[in-house]
Tab-separated table of C-alpha atoms and ligand atoms in Angstrom:
chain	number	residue	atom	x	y	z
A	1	UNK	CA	101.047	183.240	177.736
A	2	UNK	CA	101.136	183.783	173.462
A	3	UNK	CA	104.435	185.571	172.186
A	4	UNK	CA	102.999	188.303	170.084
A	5	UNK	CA	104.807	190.398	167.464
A	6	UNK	CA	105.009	193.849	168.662
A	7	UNK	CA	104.091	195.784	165.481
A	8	UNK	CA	100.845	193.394	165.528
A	9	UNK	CA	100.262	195.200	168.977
A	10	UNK	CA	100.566	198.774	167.537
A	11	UNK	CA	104.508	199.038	168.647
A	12	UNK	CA	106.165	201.061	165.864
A	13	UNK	CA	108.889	199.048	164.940
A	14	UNK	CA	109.036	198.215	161.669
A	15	UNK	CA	111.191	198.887	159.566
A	16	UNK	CA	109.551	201.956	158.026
A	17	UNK	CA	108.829	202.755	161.854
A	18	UNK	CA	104.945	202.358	161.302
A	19	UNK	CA	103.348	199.898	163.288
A	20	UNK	CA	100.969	197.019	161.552
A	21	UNK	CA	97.865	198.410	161.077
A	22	UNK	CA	95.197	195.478	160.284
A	23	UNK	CA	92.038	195.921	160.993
A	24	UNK	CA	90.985	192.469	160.204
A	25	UNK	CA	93.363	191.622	163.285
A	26	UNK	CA	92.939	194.435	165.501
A	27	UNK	CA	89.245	194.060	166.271
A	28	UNK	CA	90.178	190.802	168.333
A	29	UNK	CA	92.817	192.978	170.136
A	30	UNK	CA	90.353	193.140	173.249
A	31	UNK	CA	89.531	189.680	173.124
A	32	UNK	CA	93.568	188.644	172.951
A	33	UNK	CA	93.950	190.065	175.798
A	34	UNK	CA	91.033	189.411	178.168
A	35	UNK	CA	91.678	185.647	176.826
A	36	UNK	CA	95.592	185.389	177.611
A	37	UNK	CA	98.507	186.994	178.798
A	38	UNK	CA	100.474	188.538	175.789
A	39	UNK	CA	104.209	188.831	175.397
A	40	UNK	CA	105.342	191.656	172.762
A	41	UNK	CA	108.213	191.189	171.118
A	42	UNK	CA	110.051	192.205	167.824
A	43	UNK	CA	113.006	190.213	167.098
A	44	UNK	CA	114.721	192.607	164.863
A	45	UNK	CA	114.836	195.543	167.543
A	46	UNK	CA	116.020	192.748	170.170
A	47	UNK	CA	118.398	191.675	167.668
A	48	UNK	CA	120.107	195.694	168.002
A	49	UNK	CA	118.772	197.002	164.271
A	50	UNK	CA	117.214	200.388	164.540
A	51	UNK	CA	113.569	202.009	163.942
A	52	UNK	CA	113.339	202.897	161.021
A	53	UNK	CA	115.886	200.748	159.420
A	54	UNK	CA	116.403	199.238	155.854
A	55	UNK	CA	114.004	196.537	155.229
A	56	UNK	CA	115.679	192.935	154.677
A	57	UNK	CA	114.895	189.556	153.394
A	58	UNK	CA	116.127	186.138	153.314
A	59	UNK	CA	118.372	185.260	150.223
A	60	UNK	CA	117.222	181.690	149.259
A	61	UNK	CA	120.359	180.221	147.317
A	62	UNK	CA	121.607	179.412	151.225
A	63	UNK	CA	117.821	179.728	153.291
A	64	UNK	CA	119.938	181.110	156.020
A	65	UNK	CA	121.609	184.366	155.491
A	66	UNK	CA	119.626	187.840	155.459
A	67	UNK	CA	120.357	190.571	153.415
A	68	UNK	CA	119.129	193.918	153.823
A	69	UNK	CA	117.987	196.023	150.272
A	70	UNK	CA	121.341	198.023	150.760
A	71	UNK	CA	123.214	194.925	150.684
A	72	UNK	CA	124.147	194.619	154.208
A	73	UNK	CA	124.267	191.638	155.551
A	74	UNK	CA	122.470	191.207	158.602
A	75	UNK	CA	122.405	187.708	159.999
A	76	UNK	CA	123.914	187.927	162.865
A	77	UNK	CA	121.464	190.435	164.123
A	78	UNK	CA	118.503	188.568	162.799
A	79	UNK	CA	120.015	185.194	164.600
A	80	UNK	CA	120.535	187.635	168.097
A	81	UNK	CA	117.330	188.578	167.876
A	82	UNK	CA	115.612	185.146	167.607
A	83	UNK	CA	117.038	184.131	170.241
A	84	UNK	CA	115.935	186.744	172.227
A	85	UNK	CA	112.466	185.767	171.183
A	86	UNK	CA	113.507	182.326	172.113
A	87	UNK	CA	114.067	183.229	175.398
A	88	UNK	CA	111.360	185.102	176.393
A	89	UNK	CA	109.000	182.711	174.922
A	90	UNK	CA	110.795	179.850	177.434
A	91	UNK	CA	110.652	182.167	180.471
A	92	UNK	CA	107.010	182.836	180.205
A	93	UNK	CA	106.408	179.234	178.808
A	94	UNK	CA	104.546	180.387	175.636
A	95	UNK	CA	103.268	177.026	173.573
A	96	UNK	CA	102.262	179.526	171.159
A	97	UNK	CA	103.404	182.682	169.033
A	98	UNK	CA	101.290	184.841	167.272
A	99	UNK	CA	103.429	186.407	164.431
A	100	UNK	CA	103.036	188.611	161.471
A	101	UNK	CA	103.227	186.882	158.238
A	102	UNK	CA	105.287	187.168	155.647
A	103	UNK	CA	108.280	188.730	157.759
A	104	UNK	CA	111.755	187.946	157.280
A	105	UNK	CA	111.732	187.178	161.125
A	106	UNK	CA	108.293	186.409	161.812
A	107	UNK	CA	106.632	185.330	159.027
A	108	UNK	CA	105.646	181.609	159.413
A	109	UNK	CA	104.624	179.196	155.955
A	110	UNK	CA	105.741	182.520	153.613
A	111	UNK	CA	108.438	184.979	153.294
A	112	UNK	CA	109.432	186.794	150.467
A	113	UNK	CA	112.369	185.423	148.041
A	114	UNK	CA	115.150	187.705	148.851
A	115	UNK	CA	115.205	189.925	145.604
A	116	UNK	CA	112.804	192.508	146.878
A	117	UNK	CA	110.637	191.819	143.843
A	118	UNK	CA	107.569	190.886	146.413
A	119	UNK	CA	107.423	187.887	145.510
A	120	UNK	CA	106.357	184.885	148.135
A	121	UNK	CA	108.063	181.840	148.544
A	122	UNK	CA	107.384	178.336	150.843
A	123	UNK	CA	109.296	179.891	153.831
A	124	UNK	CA	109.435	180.483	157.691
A	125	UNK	CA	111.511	184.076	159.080
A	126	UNK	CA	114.488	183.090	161.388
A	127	UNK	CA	112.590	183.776	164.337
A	128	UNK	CA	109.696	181.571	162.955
A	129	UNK	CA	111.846	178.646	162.576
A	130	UNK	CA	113.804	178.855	165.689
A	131	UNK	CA	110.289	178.785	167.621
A	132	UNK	CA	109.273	176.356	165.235
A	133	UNK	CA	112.523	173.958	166.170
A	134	UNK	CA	111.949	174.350	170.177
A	135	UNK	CA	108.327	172.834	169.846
A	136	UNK	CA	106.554	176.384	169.928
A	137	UNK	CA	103.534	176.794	167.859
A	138	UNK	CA	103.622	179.632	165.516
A	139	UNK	CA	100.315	181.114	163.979
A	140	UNK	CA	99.813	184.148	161.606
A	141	UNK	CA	97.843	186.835	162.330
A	142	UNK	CA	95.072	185.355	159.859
A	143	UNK	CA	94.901	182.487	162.230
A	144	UNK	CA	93.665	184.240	165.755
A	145	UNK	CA	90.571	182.867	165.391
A	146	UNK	CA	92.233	179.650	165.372
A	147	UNK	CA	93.347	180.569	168.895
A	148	UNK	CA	90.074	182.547	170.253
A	149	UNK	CA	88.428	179.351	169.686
A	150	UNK	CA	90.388	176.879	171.536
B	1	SF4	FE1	106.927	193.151	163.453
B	1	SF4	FE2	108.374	190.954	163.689
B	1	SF4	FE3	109.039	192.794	161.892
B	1	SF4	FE4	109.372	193.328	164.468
B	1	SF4	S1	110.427	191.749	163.310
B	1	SF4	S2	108.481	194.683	162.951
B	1	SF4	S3	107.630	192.252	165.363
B	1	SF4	S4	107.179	191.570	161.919
């Protein structure tokens, strides 16, 4: 079982309530899922924030606290919503996510810097590091070969 980000799996729920259209990605789509049993999820829905909503990043004087562009802060349903992850990922006993990059929830190794600017810093989403923490793998969606090949 591989805890997938649902906008990876053409689920519109990001923000701008498109889905993640990569092409790159998608043609290993039917080889995902002949190969293992995939578990959607996006933590921001979970965590109660709408479709579309106002896109957010982490603000990096603290590492922890997530502000959306409007200045809303939205922690609390950013930290609700990786725990949701959390939990799915334990009840289907996923050693792996598969989670798009860069995200203020799922991106893994890179987010952006929390001044909407678009530019990357060294980084994991809250979702990334609370799988992270718990001892579950988390790859980008650059990495599925990674996984195809095991
Ligand atoms: Fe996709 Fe994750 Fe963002 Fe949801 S929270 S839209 S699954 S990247």
């Amino acid at each position: 079982n591989i805890l997938i980000s649902a906008c990876l799996m053409g689920v519109r729920c990001r923000y701008d309530g498109k889905c993640q259209h990569i092409r790159e990605f998608e043609r290993h789509i039917p080889v995902l899922m002949e190969r293992f049993n995939l578990i959607p999820v996006c933590p921001e829905v979970c965590g109660g924030l709408p479709v579309p909503r106002v896109p957010s990043e982490i603000r990096q004087e603290d590492g922890t606290a997530v502000i959306a562009a409007d200045g809303t802060d939205v922690t609390d349903a950013f930290s609700r919503g990786a725990k949701k992850a959390l939990m799915l990922a334990q009840q289907y006993g996923c050693r792996t996510a598969l989670l798009k990059k860069r995200s203020p929830s799922c991106g893994s190794g890179q987010i952006y810097d929390g001044t909407f600017s678009g530019k990357l810093v060294p980084g994991d989403g809250i979702t990334a590091a609370l799988l992270k923490k718990h001892g579950i793998e988390v790859l980008g969606e650059d990495e599925v070969l990674k996984l195809i090949q095991r």
